[in-house]
mmCIF file with all atom_site columns, C-alpha atoms in Angstrom:
data_model
loop_
_atom_site.group_PDB
_atom_site.id
_atom_site.type_symbol
_atom_site.label_atom_id
_atom_site.label_alt_id
_atom_site.label_comp_id
_atom_site.label_asym_id
_atom_site.label_entity_id
_atom_site.label_seq_id
_atom_site.pdbx_PDB_ins_code
_atom_site.Cartn_x
_atom_site.Cartn_y
_atom_site.Cartn_z
_atom_site.occupancy
_atom_site.B_iso_or_equiv
_atom_site.pdbx_formal_charge
_atom_site.auth_seq_id
_atom_site.auth_comp_id
_atom_site.auth_asym_id
_atom_site.auth_atom_id
_atom_site.pdbx_PDB_model_num
ATOM 1   C CA . MET A 1 1   ? 24.400  -7.294  -35.125 1.00 58.00 ? 208 MET A CA 1
ATOM 2   C CA . LYS A 1 2   ? 21.558  -9.546  -36.017 1.00 60.00 ? 209 LYS A CA 1
ATOM 3   C CA . LYS A 1 3   ? 19.071  -7.191  -34.619 1.00 62.00 ? 210 LYS A CA 1
ATOM 4   C CA . ILE A 1 4   ? 20.486  -4.296  -36.827 1.00 61.00 ? 211 ILE A CA 1
ATOM 5   C CA . ILE A 1 5   ? 20.154  -6.482  -39.648 1.00 61.00 ? 212 ILE A CA 1
ATOM 6   C CA . ASN A 1 6   ? 16.928  -7.762  -39.009 1.00 72.00 ? 213 ASN A CA 1
ATOM 7   C CA . LEU A 1 7   ? 15.507  -4.194  -38.506 1.00 75.00 ? 214 LEU A CA 1
ATOM 8   C CA . GLY A 1 8   ? 17.099  -2.847  -41.847 1.00 80.00 ? 215 GLY A CA 1
ATOM 9   C CA . ILE A 1 9   ? 15.526  -6.011  -43.390 1.00 80.00 ? 216 ILE A CA 1
ATOM 10  C CA . ARG A 1 10  ? 12.168  -5.037  -41.848 1.00 80.00 ? 217 ARG A CA 1
ATOM 11  C CA . VAL A 1 11  ? 12.672  -1.426  -42.542 1.00 84.00 ? 218 VAL A CA 1
ATOM 12  C CA . ALA A 1 12  ? 13.244  -2.154  -46.446 1.00 87.00 ? 219 ALA A CA 1
ATOM 13  C CA . ILE A 1 13  ? 10.385  -4.264  -46.559 1.00 85.00 ? 220 ILE A CA 1
ATOM 14  C CA . ALA A 1 14  ? 7.960   -1.767  -45.115 1.00 85.00 ? 221 ALA A CA 1
ATOM 15  C CA . LEU A 1 15  ? 9.382   1.154   -47.315 1.00 88.00 ? 222 LEU A CA 1
ATOM 16  C CA . ILE A 1 16  ? 8.859   -1.185  -50.268 1.00 89.00 ? 223 ILE A CA 1
ATOM 17  C CA . TYR A 1 17  ? 4.969   -1.906  -49.453 1.00 86.00 ? 224 TYR A CA 1
ATOM 18  C CA . ILE A 1 18  ? 4.313   2.114   -48.865 1.00 87.00 ? 225 ILE A CA 1
ATOM 19  C CA . TYR A 1 19  ? 6.046   2.939   -51.829 1.00 89.00 ? 226 TYR A CA 1
ATOM 20  C CA . GLY A 1 20  ? 4.260   0.310   -53.997 1.00 85.00 ? 227 GLY A CA 1
ATOM 21  C CA . GLY A 1 21  ? 0.994   1.367   -52.495 1.00 84.00 ? 228 GLY A CA 1
ATOM 22  C CA . PHE A 1 22  ? 1.507   4.781   -53.108 1.00 87.00 ? 229 PHE A CA 1
ATOM 23  C CA . ILE A 1 23  ? 2.612   4.482   -56.697 1.00 88.00 ? 230 ILE A CA 1
ATOM 24  C CA . PHE A 1 24  ? -0.435  2.168   -57.360 1.00 83.00 ? 231 PHE A CA 1
ATOM 25  C CA . PHE A 1 25  ? -2.714  4.949   -55.863 1.00 83.00 ? 232 PHE A CA 1
ATOM 26  C CA . LYS A 1 26  ? -1.213  7.759   -57.908 1.00 86.00 ? 233 LYS A CA 1
ATOM 27  C CA . ILE A 1 27  ? -1.352  5.759   -61.011 1.00 83.00 ? 234 ILE A CA 1
ATOM 28  C CA . ASN A 1 28  ? -5.168  5.172   -60.447 1.00 80.00 ? 235 ASN A CA 1
ATOM 29  C CA . TYR A 1 29  ? -5.821  8.637   -59.139 1.00 82.00 ? 236 TYR A CA 1
ATOM 30  C CA . ASN A 1 30  ? -4.306  10.006  -62.566 1.00 83.00 ? 237 ASN A CA 1
ATOM 31  C CA . ASP A 1 31  ? -6.499  7.712   -64.412 1.00 79.00 ? 238 ASP A CA 1
ATOM 32  C CA . HIS A 1 32  ? -9.343  9.283   -62.322 1.00 79.00 ? 239 HIS A CA 1
ATOM 33  C CA . GLN A 1 33  ? -8.625  12.557  -62.959 1.00 83.00 ? 240 GLN A CA 1
ATOM 34  C CA . LYS A 1 34  ? -8.474  12.222  -66.614 1.00 84.00 ? 241 LYS A CA 1
ATOM 35  C CA . ILE A 1 35  ? -11.903 10.545  -66.405 1.00 82.00 ? 242 ILE A CA 1
ATOM 36  C CA . GLU A 1 36  ? -13.714 13.282  -64.447 1.00 83.00 ? 243 GLU A CA 1
ATOM 37  C CA . THR A 1 37  ? -12.086 15.974  -66.789 1.00 86.00 ? 244 THR A CA 1
ATOM 38  C CA . LEU A 1 38  ? -13.369 14.305  -69.725 1.00 87.00 ? 245 LEU A CA 1
ATOM 39  C CA . LYS A 1 39  ? -16.745 14.198  -68.109 1.00 87.00 ? 246 LYS A CA 1
ATOM 40  C CA . ALA A 1 40  ? -16.542 17.611  -67.187 1.00 87.00 ? 247 ALA A CA 1
ATOM 41  C CA . SER A 1 41  ? -15.032 19.339  -70.130 1.00 88.00 ? 248 SER A CA 1
ATOM 42  C CA . GLY A 1 42  ? -15.032 16.830  -72.975 1.00 89.00 ? 249 GLY A CA 1
ATOM 43  C CA . ILE A 1 43  ? -16.654 17.763  -76.250 1.00 91.00 ? 250 ILE A CA 1
ATOM 44  C CA . SER A 1 44  ? -19.611 15.270  -77.119 1.00 90.00 ? 251 SER A CA 1
ATOM 45  C CA . ALA A 1 45  ? -19.908 13.950  -80.528 1.00 91.00 ? 252 ALA A CA 1
ATOM 46  C CA . GLU A 1 46  ? -21.796 11.051  -82.304 1.00 92.00 ? 253 GLU A CA 1
ATOM 47  C CA . ALA A 1 47  ? -19.910 7.989   -83.325 1.00 92.00 ? 254 ALA A CA 1
ATOM 48  C CA . VAL A 1 48  ? -20.539 4.610   -85.256 1.00 91.00 ? 255 VAL A CA 1
ATOM 49  C CA . VAL A 1 49  ? -19.603 1.244   -83.894 1.00 92.00 ? 256 VAL A CA 1
ATOM 50  C CA . LYS A 1 50  ? -17.347 0.029   -86.745 1.00 92.00 ? 257 LYS A CA 1
ATOM 51  C CA . GLU A 1 51  ? -16.514 -3.243  -85.349 1.00 91.00 ? 258 GLU A CA 1
ATOM 52  C CA . MET A 1 52  ? -16.284 -5.444  -82.255 1.00 90.00 ? 259 MET A CA 1
ATOM 53  C CA . LYS A 1 53  ? -12.618 -5.885  -81.265 1.00 86.00 ? 260 LYS A CA 1
ATOM 54  C CA . MET A 1 54  ? -10.956 -8.860  -79.119 1.00 84.00 ? 261 MET A CA 1
ATOM 55  C CA . THR A 1 55  ? -8.852  -6.980  -76.777 1.00 81.00 ? 262 THR A CA 1
ATOM 56  C CA . ASP A 1 56  ? -7.232  -8.257  -73.562 1.00 81.00 ? 263 ASP A CA 1
ATOM 57  C CA . ASP A 1 57  ? -10.552 -7.187  -71.571 1.00 75.00 ? 264 ASP A CA 1
ATOM 58  C CA . GLY A 1 58  ? -12.958 -9.228  -73.750 1.00 82.00 ? 265 GLY A CA 1
ATOM 59  C CA . ILE A 1 59  ? -14.961 -8.062  -77.017 1.00 86.00 ? 266 ILE A CA 1
ATOM 60  C CA . CYS A 1 60  ? -15.178 -4.150  -77.161 1.00 86.00 ? 267 CYS A CA 1
ATOM 61  C CA . PRO A 1 61  ? -16.889 -2.018  -79.448 1.00 90.00 ? 268 PRO A CA 1
ATOM 62  C CA . TYR A 1 62  ? -14.624 0.102   -81.839 1.00 91.00 ? 269 TYR A CA 1
ATOM 63  C CA . ALA A 1 63  ? -16.166 3.376   -82.923 1.00 92.00 ? 270 ALA A CA 1
ATOM 64  C CA . GLU A 1 64  ? -15.166 6.203   -85.179 1.00 93.00 ? 271 GLU A CA 1
ATOM 65  C CA . PHE A 1 65  ? -16.269 9.737   -84.562 1.00 92.00 ? 272 PHE A CA 1
ATOM 66  C CA . VAL A 1 66  ? -15.595 13.166  -86.336 1.00 90.00 ? 273 VAL A CA 1
ATOM 67  C CA . THR A 1 67  ? -14.574 16.121  -84.336 1.00 89.00 ? 274 THR A CA 1
ATOM 68  C CA . VAL A 1 68  ? -15.817 19.742  -84.811 1.00 87.00 ? 275 VAL A CA 1
ATOM 69  C CA . SER A 1 69  ? -12.610 20.497  -86.683 1.00 88.00 ? 276 SER A CA 1
ATOM 70  C CA . ASN A 1 70  ? -13.195 17.645  -88.954 1.00 88.00 ? 277 ASN A CA 1
ATOM 71  C CA . HIS A 1 71  ? -10.563 15.373  -87.544 1.00 89.00 ? 278 HIS A CA 1
ATOM 72  C CA . THR A 1 72  ? -11.465 11.730  -87.307 1.00 90.00 ? 279 THR A CA 1
ATOM 73  C CA . GLY A 1 73  ? -10.792 9.940   -83.906 1.00 90.00 ? 280 GLY A CA 1
ATOM 74  C CA . ASN A 1 74  ? -11.592 6.664   -82.559 1.00 89.00 ? 281 ASN A CA 1
ATOM 75  C CA . VAL A 1 75  ? -12.473 5.054   -79.439 1.00 90.00 ? 282 VAL A CA 1
ATOM 76  C CA . THR A 1 76  ? -12.553 1.486   -77.948 1.00 87.00 ? 283 THR A CA 1
ATOM 77  C CA . GLY A 1 77  ? -15.363 1.006   -75.422 1.00 84.00 ? 284 GLY A CA 1
ATOM 78  C CA . ASN A 1 78  ? -15.761 -1.190  -72.174 1.00 80.00 ? 285 ASN A CA 1
ATOM 79  C CA . SER A 1 79  ? -15.967 -5.131  -72.680 1.00 72.00 ? 286 SER A CA 1
ATOM 80  C CA . ASN A 1 80  ? -19.313 -4.872  -70.704 1.00 71.00 ? 287 ASN A CA 1
ATOM 81  C CA . SER A 1 81  ? -20.939 -2.745  -73.379 1.00 71.00 ? 288 SER A CA 1
ATOM 82  C CA . SER A 1 82  ? -23.981 -4.032  -75.333 1.00 80.00 ? 289 SER A CA 1
ATOM 83  C CA . TYR A 1 83  ? -23.255 -2.440  -78.535 1.00 85.00 ? 290 TYR A CA 1
ATOM 84  C CA . ASN A 1 84  ? -23.428 -3.796  -82.212 1.00 86.00 ? 291 ASN A CA 1
ATOM 85  C CA . VAL A 1 85  ? -21.778 -2.810  -85.713 1.00 90.00 ? 292 VAL A CA 1
ATOM 86  C CA . GLY A 1 86  ? -23.574 0.197   -86.805 1.00 90.00 ? 293 GLY A CA 1
ATOM 87  C CA . ASP A 1 87  ? -24.801 1.391   -83.648 1.00 89.00 ? 294 ASP A CA 1
ATOM 88  C CA . VAL A 1 88  ? -24.515 5.334   -82.813 1.00 92.00 ? 295 VAL A CA 1
ATOM 89  C CA . VAL A 1 89  ? -23.103 6.111   -79.789 1.00 90.00 ? 296 VAL A CA 1
ATOM 90  C CA . MET A 1 90  ? -22.211 9.231   -77.949 1.00 91.00 ? 297 MET A CA 1
ATOM 91  C CA . VAL A 1 91  ? -18.573 9.907   -77.212 1.00 91.00 ? 298 VAL A CA 1
ATOM 92  C CA . LYS A 1 92  ? -16.825 12.523  -75.197 1.00 92.00 ? 299 LYS A CA 1
ATOM 93  C CA . TYR A 1 93  ? -13.274 13.563  -76.532 1.00 92.00 ? 300 TYR A CA 1
ATOM 94  C CA . ASN A 1 94  ? -10.558 15.850  -75.481 1.00 89.00 ? 301 ASN A CA 1
ATOM 95  C CA . PRO A 1 95  ? -10.062 18.442  -78.387 1.00 88.00 ? 302 PRO A CA 1
ATOM 96  C CA . GLU A 1 96  ? -6.285  18.581  -77.876 1.00 88.00 ? 303 GLU A CA 1
ATOM 97  C CA . ASN A 1 97  ? -5.546  14.950  -77.612 1.00 86.00 ? 304 ASN A CA 1
ATOM 98  C CA . LEU A 1 98  ? -8.074  12.761  -79.659 1.00 86.00 ? 305 LEU A CA 1
ATOM 99  C CA . ASP A 1 99  ? -6.436  9.646   -77.804 1.00 85.00 ? 306 ASP A CA 1
ATOM 100 C CA . GLU A 1 100 ? -8.318  10.568  -74.630 1.00 87.00 ? 307 GLU A CA 1
ATOM 101 C CA . ALA A 1 101 ? -11.863 10.039  -75.765 1.00 89.00 ? 308 ALA A CA 1
ATOM 102 C CA . ALA A 1 102 ? -14.546 7.577   -74.262 1.00 88.00 ? 309 ALA A CA 1
ATOM 103 C CA . ILE A 1 103 ? -17.907 6.368   -75.034 1.00 88.00 ? 310 ILE A CA 1
ATOM 104 C CA . GLU A 1 104 ? -20.274 8.364   -72.468 1.00 85.00 ? 311 GLU A CA 1
ATOM 105 C CA . SER A 1 105 ? -22.196 5.300   -71.126 1.00 82.00 ? 312 SER A CA 1
ATOM 106 C CA . ASP A 1 106 ? -18.584 3.717   -70.343 1.00 80.00 ? 313 ASP A CA 1
ATOM 107 C CA . LEU A 1 107 ? -17.523 7.114   -68.737 1.00 80.00 ? 314 LEU A CA 1
ATOM 108 C CA . ASN A 1 108 ? -20.542 6.755   -66.298 1.00 72.00 ? 315 ASN A CA 1
ATOM 109 C CA . SER A 1 109 ? -20.113 3.098   -65.389 1.00 71.00 ? 316 SER A CA 1
ATOM 110 C CA . ASN A 1 110 ? -16.373 3.735   -64.395 1.00 56.00 ? 317 ASN A CA 1
ATOM 111 C CA . THR A 1 111 ? -17.164 4.885   -61.090 1.00 51.00 ? 318 THR A CA 1
ATOM 112 C CA . PHE A 1 112 ? -17.395 1.569   -59.129 1.00 48.00 ? 319 PHE A CA 1
ATOM 113 C CA . ASN A 1 113 ? -14.770 -0.332  -61.510 1.00 57.00 ? 320 ASN A CA 1
ATOM 114 C CA . PHE A 1 114 ? -11.999 -1.334  -58.821 1.00 52.00 ? 321 PHE A CA 1
ATOM 115 C CA . ASN A 1 115 ? -9.206  -0.696  -61.256 1.00 53.00 ? 322 ASN A CA 1
ATOM 116 C CA . LYS A 1 116 ? -10.329 2.850   -62.261 1.00 56.00 ? 323 LYS A CA 1
ATOM 117 C CA . SER A 1 117 ? -11.570 4.049   -58.902 1.00 66.00 ? 324 SER A CA 1
ATOM 118 C CA . VAL A 1 118 ? -9.925  6.049   -56.338 1.00 68.00 ? 325 VAL A CA 1
ATOM 119 C CA . PHE A 1 119 ? -11.690 4.027   -53.451 1.00 75.00 ? 326 PHE A CA 1
ATOM 120 C CA . GLY A 1 120 ? -10.010 0.853   -54.746 1.00 73.00 ? 327 GLY A CA 1
ATOM 121 C CA . SER A 1 121 ? -6.744  2.192   -55.035 1.00 76.00 ? 328 SER A CA 1
ATOM 122 C CA . ALA A 1 122 ? -6.949  3.716   -51.543 1.00 78.00 ? 329 ALA A CA 1
ATOM 123 C CA . LEU A 1 123 ? -8.079  0.569   -50.167 1.00 82.00 ? 330 LEU A CA 1
ATOM 124 C CA . PHE A 1 124 ? -5.062  -1.158  -51.588 1.00 82.00 ? 331 PHE A CA 1
ATOM 125 C CA . CYS A 1 125 ? -2.814  1.525   -50.287 1.00 81.00 ? 332 CYS A CA 1
ATOM 126 C CA . ALA A 1 126 ? -3.997  1.065   -46.770 1.00 86.00 ? 333 ALA A CA 1
ATOM 127 C CA . ILE A 1 127 ? -3.464  -2.800  -46.988 1.00 88.00 ? 334 ILE A CA 1
ATOM 128 C CA . CYS A 1 128 ? 0.099   -2.029  -48.018 1.00 84.00 ? 335 CYS A CA 1
ATOM 129 C CA . PHE A 1 129 ? 0.410   0.292   -45.294 1.00 87.00 ? 336 PHE A CA 1
ATOM 130 C CA . LEU A 1 130 ? -1.021  -2.191  -42.592 1.00 87.00 ? 337 LEU A CA 1
ATOM 131 C CA . VAL A 1 131 ? 1.285   -5.074  -44.052 1.00 86.00 ? 338 VAL A CA 1
ATOM 132 C CA . ALA A 1 132 ? 4.365   -2.585  -43.551 1.00 85.00 ? 339 ALA A CA 1
ATOM 133 C CA . VAL A 1 133 ? 3.179   -1.622  -40.097 1.00 84.00 ? 340 VAL A CA 1
ATOM 134 C CA . PHE A 1 134 ? 3.100   -5.519  -39.420 1.00 83.00 ? 341 PHE A CA 1
ATOM 135 C CA . THR A 1 135 ? 6.452   -5.912  -41.020 1.00 79.00 ? 342 THR A CA 1
ATOM 136 C CA . LEU A 1 136 ? 8.020   -3.403  -38.768 1.00 78.00 ? 343 LEU A CA 1
ATOM 137 C CA . PHE A 1 137 ? 6.413   -4.186  -35.385 1.00 80.00 ? 344 PHE A CA 1
ATOM 138 C CA . SER A 1 138 ? 5.261   -7.750  -35.301 1.00 76.00 ? 345 SER A CA 1
ATOM 139 C CA . LYS A 1 139 ? 7.403   -10.016 -33.027 1.00 71.00 ? 346 LYS A CA 1
ATOM 140 C CA . LYS A 1 140 ? 6.208   -13.121 -35.221 1.00 68.00 ? 347 LYS A CA 1
ATOM 141 C CA . PHE A 1 141 ? 7.748   -11.608 -38.378 1.00 62.00 ? 348 PHE A CA 1
ATOM 142 C CA . ARG A 1 142 ? 11.434  -12.567 -38.108 1.00 61.00 ? 349 ARG A CA 1
ATOM 143 C CA . PHE A 1 143 ? 14.472  -13.246 -40.507 1.00 57.00 ? 350 PHE A CA 1
ATOM 144 C CA . GLN A 1 144 ? 17.206  -15.867 -39.702 1.00 57.00 ? 351 GLN A CA 1
ATOM 145 C CA . VAL A 1 145 ? 20.663  -14.583 -40.376 1.00 52.00 ? 352 VAL A CA 1
#
């Protein structure tokens, strides 16, 4: 009976690791797809940096732009951007959803950012898979019931 309970706990923990890794990968992959879609089919516009805002990531440029249909949109850049108030920057935006907008230089710098890259999330998913395999098959991993 103890072996069955031990196996059940191992399987449950392994499934949690695999599911968690998959969810993390899926979220980052969706973010990556949005960035790639914006790069490929976003509409370019000039924006003016209105202020530097304090966010969780640090101090980020906040810029406003006008679309081709005369709507006003805004975008917050990355904290590693070196812009000042009054600078003119190029942005890309989705005409169907103005919340999907980014400063062009930030779009190009996101490629190697761990949080936004498919490679980073695939690596995390692989680590979760290895931990799940270790949990299932290691003789050193035991529960006392």
